[in-house]
Amino acid sequence: MNDYLRQLGNSSLKVSSVALGCWPIAGISSLDVNDQDSLRTIAAALDCGINFFDTAYSYGFSGQADLLLAKALKGRSSETIVASKVGSHYDPQGQRVIDGRPETLIRHAKESLDRLNRDRLEVLYLHTPDPQVPLEESADAIAELISSGVVLYAGVSNVNLQQLQLFHSRCPVTVVQPYFNMLQREVAAELGEYCESENISIACYWVLMKGLLAGRMQRDHQLDPADRRLTYAVYRGEAWQRAQDLLDELRSISKDLNCTVAQLVVAWTIAQPGITVALCGAKRPEQITETAAAMNLELSIDLLERINRLVDLQSAP
Ligand SMILES: NC(=O)c1ccc[n+]([C@@H]2O[C@H](COP(=O)([O-])OP(=O)(O)OC[C@H]3O[C@@H](n4cnc5c(N)ncnc54)[C@H](OP(=O)(O)O)[C@@H]3O)[C@@H](O)[C@H]2O)c1
């Protein structure tokens, strides 16, 4: 594997460039999720050399992703790195609540640690800024969790540049988590220069745009009406057609390279300047086995440039 363990920001952590994203196994928005497949998915990730797992207090109405991780990683905590997030949870009615108050962040971090059955959280992100709570207060709470040894390193997710700078001034950030994929590059682009200057890693989510960029859904694919992916613009209308135009090109390139479209997309992602980690969600072992293999796929500079041109064309007005 080439360059597959990477240093996370200014920390001493060495993480795999593909991490297992644990949102699908939370079973909230993904269809047909069951514990047996989820445990097999985590085991498959370990078998593929993944040592980095991305969860959150809100991944499950009652912490399902954390509990599954605890079970599957039992006895392997010294060789694995878990990143969690606080600042978002579900109320008893199943409604998502954003709550960045320090007392909530601290309580939820400790609950997560108990669920995960670990001595400490290697990384804890603020999941998203709470518009009702000054960001400084949320940052100070994460800094306090680091001082007290509950957490090793801080992260922050879903922030713009100004928010990242403010957070970092109160609580040094090791890793930032924006969305980033071939169809949506703007947020990571906004943060990139600052992250490079401050040695902050970018761990990006929606690398496969929730499965679309795995390329298996053909142009005429009909999603189940209950599938929440229909709420994303790129799964409908003109945006869907443009994504399929790009996918047609990627299907052809991946055929020549004898890899899958998902592997090509993930390999392109982890080759992007400033991107340290691609968070790849999966609910079945074969999905993460497929995406993790991108860590073995080196793309030539010429090919990266060719793909960049196709991606630019897709996003041209
Ligand atoms: N910080 C945040 O606010 C935030 C937000 C979103 C996500 N995240 C993190 O980032 C991770 C990744 O995001 P995500 O899971 O939402 O989306 P994603 O990685 O873009 O897509 C995951 C979905 O793609 C499909 N898939 C995965 N591998 C595949 C393969 N090899 N072939 C075909 N389909 C495949 C599966 O869906 P189907 O099987 O259902 O088709 C899977 O559930 C999350 O799990 C989470 O850890 C963080």
Coordinates of C-alpha atoms and ligand atoms in Angstrom, one line a residue:
M1 CA 0.0 0.0 0.0
N2 CA 1.4 3.4 -0.8
D3 CA 1.3 6.2 1.7
Y4 CA -1.6 4.5 3.4
L5 CA -0.9 5.6 6.9
R6 CA -0.8 9.4 7.2
Q7 CA -0.1 11.7 10.1
L8 CA -3.2 13.4 11.3
G9 CA -2.5 17.2 11.5
N10 CA 0.1 18.0 14.1
S11 CA -0.8 15.0 16.2
S12 CA 1.2 11.8 16.8
L13 CA -1.6 9.7 15.2
K14 CA -1.0 7.8 12.0
V15 CA -4.4 7.1 10.3
S16 CA -5.3 5.1 7.3
S17 CA -6.1 7.3 4.3
V18 CA -9.5 5.6 4.1
A19 CA -11.5 5.6 7.3
L20 CA -14.8 3.7 7.9
G21 CA -17.6 6.1 8.2
C22 CA -20.1 4.7 10.7
W23 CA -23.2 6.7 9.8
P24 CA -24.8 3.9 7.6
I25 CA -24.6 1.4 10.4
A26 CA -26.4 3.8 12.8
G27 CA -29.5 2.6 10.8
I28 CA -31.2 6.0 10.8
S29 CA -31.2 6.8 7.1
S30 CA -29.7 3.8 5.4
L31 CA -32.1 1.0 4.4
D32 CA -31.7 -2.7 5.3
V33 CA -29.2 -2.3 8.1
N34 CA -28.7 -5.1 10.6
D35 CA -26.2 -5.8 13.4
Q36 CA -24.7 -8.9 11.8
D37 CA -23.8 -7.1 8.6
S38 CA -22.6 -4.0 10.5
L39 CA -20.2 -6.1 12.7
R40 CA -18.9 -7.9 9.6
T41 CA -18.4 -4.5 7.9
I42 CA -16.2 -3.3 10.8
A43 CA -14.3 -6.5 10.8
A44 CA -13.7 -6.2 7.0
A45 CA -12.5 -2.7 7.5
L46 CA -9.8 -3.9 10.0
D47 CA -8.9 -6.7 7.6
C48 CA -8.3 -4.2 4.8
G49 CA -5.8 -2.2 7.0
I50 CA -8.3 0.5 8.1
N51 CA -7.4 1.7 11.5
F52 CA -9.5 4.9 11.6
F53 CA -13.2 4.8 12.5
D54 CA -15.5 7.8 12.4
T55 CA -18.6 7.8 14.6
A56 CA -20.7 10.4 16.5
Y57 CA -22.9 10.7 19.6
S58 CA -25.8 10.9 17.2
Y59 CA -25.0 7.9 15.0
G60 CA -28.0 6.0 16.2
F61 CA -31.0 7.0 18.3
S62 CA -29.2 5.4 21.3
G63 CA -25.6 5.2 20.2
Q64 CA -25.9 2.1 17.9
A65 CA -22.8 2.9 15.9
D66 CA -20.7 3.3 19.1
L67 CA -22.0 0.1 20.6
L68 CA -21.3 -1.9 17.4
L69 CA -17.8 -0.4 17.3
A70 CA -17.2 -1.3 21.0
K71 CA -18.1 -4.9 20.2
A72 CA -16.1 -5.2 17.0
L73 CA -13.0 -3.5 18.2
K74 CA -12.9 -5.3 21.6
G75 CA -9.3 -6.1 22.4
R76 CA -8.0 -3.9 19.5
S77 CA -8.2 -0.5 21.0
S78 CA -4.5 0.1 21.0
E79 CA -4.3 -0.5 17.2
T80 CA -7.3 1.6 16.3
I81 CA -8.2 5.2 16.3
V82 CA -11.7 6.4 16.9
A83 CA -13.0 9.8 16.2
S84 CA -16.4 10.9 17.6
K85 CA -18.5 14.0 17.5
V86 CA -20.7 15.8 19.9
G87 CA -23.1 18.7 19.5
S88 CA -25.9 16.9 17.8
H89 CA -28.3 14.3 19.2
Y90 CA -31.8 12.9 18.7
D91 CA -34.7 13.7 21.1
P92 CA -37.2 11.0 22.2
Q93 CA -39.4 11.8 19.2
G94 CA -36.5 11.1 16.9
Q95 CA -35.9 14.7 15.9
R96 CA -32.3 15.9 15.5
V97 CA -31.3 18.5 18.0
I98 CA -28.2 20.7 17.7
D99 CA -26.9 21.5 21.1
G100 CA -23.4 23.0 21.5
R101 CA -23.7 24.0 25.2
P102 CA -20.5 23.1 27.1
E103 CA -22.4 21.0 29.7
T104 CA -24.1 18.9 26.9
L105 CA -20.8 18.4 25.0
I106 CA -19.0 17.2 28.1
R107 CA -21.8 14.9 29.1
H108 CA -22.2 13.4 25.7
A109 CA -18.4 12.9 25.2
K110 CA -18.3 10.9 28.5
E111 CA -21.4 8.9 27.5
S112 CA -19.7 8.1 24.1
L113 CA -16.6 7.0 25.8
D114 CA -18.6 4.6 28.0
R115 CA -20.5 3.2 25.0
L116 CA -17.3 2.8 23.0
N117 CA -15.7 1.1 26.1
R118 CA -12.4 2.9 25.5
D119 CA -10.0 4.7 27.8
R120 CA -10.2 7.9 25.8
L121 CA -11.4 9.3 22.5
E122 CA -8.4 9.9 20.2
V123 CA -10.3 12.6 18.3
L124 CA -13.4 14.5 19.3
Y125 CA -15.1 16.9 16.9
L126 CA -17.7 19.6 17.5
H127 CA -20.2 18.1 15.0
T128 CA -21.6 21.4 13.9
P129 CA -21.7 25.0 15.3
D130 CA -24.8 25.7 17.4
P131 CA -26.2 29.1 16.3
Q132 CA -27.6 29.5 19.8
V133 CA -24.2 29.1 21.5
P134 CA -21.1 31.2 21.0
L135 CA -18.6 29.0 19.1
E136 CA -15.9 30.0 21.7
E137 CA -17.9 28.3 24.4
S138 CA -18.2 25.0 22.5
A139 CA -14.5 25.1 21.6
D140 CA -13.6 25.7 25.3
A141 CA -15.6 22.6 26.3
I142 CA -13.6 20.4 23.9
A143 CA -10.4 22.0 25.2
E144 CA -11.5 21.1 28.7
L145 CA -12.1 17.5 27.7
I146 CA -8.5 17.4 26.3
S147 CA -7.1 18.9 29.5
S148 CA -9.0 16.3 31.6
G149 CA -7.6 13.4 29.5
V150 CA -11.0 12.3 28.1
V151 CA -9.9 13.3 24.6
L152 CA -6.5 13.5 22.9
Y153 CA -7.1 15.8 19.9
A154 CA -9.8 18.2 18.8
G155 CA -11.7 18.4 15.5
V156 CA -14.5 20.5 14.2
S157 CA -17.0 19.8 11.4
N158 CA -19.3 21.7 9.2
V159 CA -17.6 25.1 9.6
N160 CA -16.7 27.9 7.3
L161 CA -13.2 29.5 7.3
Q162 CA -14.1 32.1 9.9
Q163 CA -15.6 29.6 12.2
L164 CA -12.6 27.3 11.9
Q165 CA -10.2 30.2 12.7
L166 CA -12.2 31.2 15.7
F167 CA -12.5 27.6 17.0
H168 CA -8.7 27.0 16.5
S169 CA -7.9 30.2 18.4
R170 CA -9.6 28.7 21.5
C171 CA -8.9 25.0 21.0
P172 CA -6.1 23.9 18.6
V173 CA -7.7 21.8 15.8
T174 CA -6.0 18.7 14.5
V175 CA -8.6 17.8 11.9
V176 CA -11.5 19.5 10.2
Q177 CA -14.4 17.5 8.6
P178 CA -16.2 19.1 5.6
Y179 CA -18.0 17.4 2.8
F180 CA -15.9 17.0 -0.3
N181 CA -16.4 14.9 -3.5
M182 CA -16.0 15.3 -7.2
L183 CA -19.4 17.0 -7.4
Q184 CA -19.0 19.3 -4.3
R185 CA -15.5 20.8 -3.8
E186 CA -16.2 24.3 -2.6
V187 CA -16.0 23.9 1.2
A188 CA -12.7 22.1 1.3
A189 CA -11.4 24.6 -1.2
E190 CA -12.3 27.4 1.1
L191 CA -10.6 25.8 4.1
G192 CA -7.6 24.3 2.2
E193 CA -5.0 27.1 2.4
Y194 CA -5.6 27.8 6.1
C195 CA -5.5 24.1 7.0
E196 CA -2.2 23.8 5.2
S197 CA -0.7 26.8 6.9
E198 CA -1.9 25.5 10.4
N199 CA -1.1 21.9 9.7
I200 CA -4.7 20.9 10.1
S201 CA -5.8 17.7 8.3
I202 CA -8.9 17.5 6.3
A203 CA -11.0 14.3 6.7
C204 CA -13.8 14.6 4.2
Y205 CA -17.2 13.0 4.1
W206 CA -19.6 12.1 1.3
V207 CA -16.7 11.0 -0.9
L208 CA -19.1 8.7 -2.8
M209 CA -22.0 11.2 -2.5
K210 CA -23.9 8.6 -0.5
G211 CA -23.3 5.9 -3.1
L212 CA -23.9 7.8 -6.4
L213 CA -20.2 8.1 -7.1
A214 CA -19.7 4.3 -6.8
G215 CA -21.1 4.4 -10.3
R216 CA -23.5 1.4 -10.0
M217 CA -26.7 3.4 -10.2
Q218 CA -27.2 3.9 -14.0
R219 CA -28.8 6.9 -15.6
D220 CA -32.3 5.2 -15.5
H221 CA -31.9 4.0 -11.9
Q222 CA -35.1 4.5 -9.9
L223 CA -34.5 5.0 -6.2
D224 CA -37.0 3.6 -3.6
P225 CA -39.3 6.5 -2.8
A226 CA -38.4 5.9 0.9
D227 CA -34.7 6.5 0.1
R228 CA -33.6 9.7 1.8
R229 CA -31.0 10.3 -0.9
L230 CA -33.8 11.7 -3.0
T231 CA -33.7 14.8 -0.8
Y232 CA -30.2 15.6 -2.2
A233 CA -30.4 17.8 -5.3
V234 CA -27.7 15.7 -7.1
Y235 CA -30.1 12.7 -7.1
R236 CA -32.7 14.5 -9.2
G237 CA -33.1 16.3 -12.5
E238 CA -30.4 18.1 -14.4
A239 CA -27.8 17.6 -11.6
W240 CA -28.4 13.8 -11.8
Q241 CA -27.9 13.9 -15.6
R242 CA -24.6 15.9 -15.3
A243 CA -23.3 13.5 -12.6
Q244 CA -24.1 10.6 -14.9
D245 CA -22.2 12.3 -17.7
L246 CA -19.1 12.4 -15.4
L247 CA -19.8 8.9 -14.3
D248 CA -19.8 7.7 -17.9
E249 CA -16.2 9.0 -18.3
L250 CA -15.2 7.5 -14.9
R251 CA -16.7 4.1 -15.9
S252 CA -14.6 4.1 -19.0
I253 CA -11.4 5.1 -17.2
S254 CA -11.9 2.5 -14.5
K255 CA -12.5 -0.1 -17.1
D256 CA -9.1 0.7 -18.6
L257 CA -7.5 0.6 -15.1
N258 CA -9.2 -2.6 -14.2
C259 CA -10.7 -1.1 -11.0
T260 CA -14.1 0.0 -10.0
V261 CA -15.6 3.5 -10.2
A262 CA -15.7 3.7 -6.4
Q263 CA -12.0 2.8 -6.2
L264 CA -11.1 5.4 -8.8
V265 CA -13.2 8.1 -7.0
V266 CA -11.7 7.3 -3.6
A267 CA -8.1 7.1 -5.0
W268 CA -8.6 10.5 -6.7
T269 CA -9.9 12.0 -3.4
I270 CA -7.0 10.9 -1.3
A271 CA -4.6 12.2 -3.9
Q272 CA -6.1 15.7 -3.7
P273 CA -3.7 18.2 -2.0
G274 CA -4.7 18.8 1.6
I275 CA -7.0 15.8 1.9
T276 CA -5.6 13.4 4.5
V277 CA -8.5 11.0 4.9
A278 CA -11.5 9.9 2.9
L279 CA -14.4 8.9 5.2
C280 CA -16.1 6.1 3.4
G281 CA -19.5 4.9 4.7
A282 CA -20.5 1.3 4.4
K283 CA -23.1 -1.1 5.8
R284 CA -21.9 -4.3 4.0
P285 CA -18.4 -5.8 4.2
E286 CA -18.0 -5.9 0.4
Q287 CA -18.5 -2.1 0.2
I288 CA -15.7 -1.2 2.5
T289 CA -13.5 -3.9 1.0
E290 CA -14.0 -2.3 -2.3
T291 CA -13.4 1.3 -1.2
A292 CA -10.4 0.5 1.0
A293 CA -8.7 -1.0 -2.0
A294 CA -8.3 2.5 -3.3
M295 CA -5.4 2.9 -0.8
N296 CA -3.5 0.5 -3.2
L297 CA -4.4 2.4 -6.4
E298 CA -1.9 5.0 -7.4
L299 CA -3.1 7.4 -10.1
S300 CA -0.5 9.0 -12.4
I301 CA -0.3 12.8 -12.6
D302 CA -1.5 12.7 -16.2
L303 CA -4.6 10.7 -15.2
L304 CA -5.3 13.0 -12.1
E305 CA -5.1 16.0 -14.5
R306 CA -7.5 14.3 -16.9
I307 CA -10.0 13.6 -14.2
N308 CA -9.7 17.1 -12.8
R309 CA -10.6 18.5 -16.3
L310 CA -13.7 16.2 -16.4
V311 CA -14.7 17.3 -12.9
D312 CA -14.2 21.0 -13.8
L313 CA -16.4 20.4 -16.9
Q314 CA -19.1 18.8 -14.8
S315 CA -19.2 21.8 -12.5
A316 CA -19.0 24.5 -15.2
P317 CA -22.0 26.8 -15.3
Ligands
LIG1 N1 -19.5 15.5 10.0 C1 -20.7 15.4 9.4 O1 -21.7 16.2 9.6 C2 -20.9 14.1 8.5 C3 -22.0 14.1 7.6 C4 -22.1 13.0 6.8 C5 -21.2 11.9 6.9 N2 -20.2 12.0 7.8 C6 -19.2 10.9 8.0 O2 -18.7 10.5 6.7 C7 -19.0 9.2 6.4 C8 -19.3 9.0 4.9 O3 -20.5 9.6 4.6 P1 -21.8 8.7 4.2 O4 -21.7 7.4 4.8 O5 -23.0 9.5 4.6 O6 -21.7 8.7 2.6 P2 -20.8 8.0 1.6 O7 -19.5 7.5 2.1 O8 -20.7 9.0 0.5 O9 -21.7 6.9 1.0 C9 -22.0 5.7 1.8 C10 -23.0 4.9 1.0 O10 -22.5 4.6 -0.3 C11 -22.9 3.3 -0.6 N3 -21.7 2.6 -0.9 C12 -20.6 2.5 -0.1 N4 -19.6 1.8 -0.7 C13 -20.1 1.4 -1.8 C14 -19.6 0.6 -2.8 N5 -18.4 0.1 -2.8 N6 -20.4 0.4 -3.9 C15 -21.6 0.9 -4.0 N7 -22.2 1.6 -3.0 C16 -21.4 1.9 -1.9 C17 -23.7 2.7 0.6 O11 -25.1 3.0 0.4 P3 -26.2 1.9 -0.1 O12 -25.6 0.6 0.2 O13 -27.4 2.3 0.7 O14 -26.3 2.2 -1.6 C18 -23.2 3.5 1.7 O15 -24.1 3.6 2.8 C19 -20.2 8.8 7.3 O16 -20.4 7.5 7.5 C20 -19.8 9.6 8.5 O17 -18.9 8.8 9.3 C21 -20.0 13.1 8.6

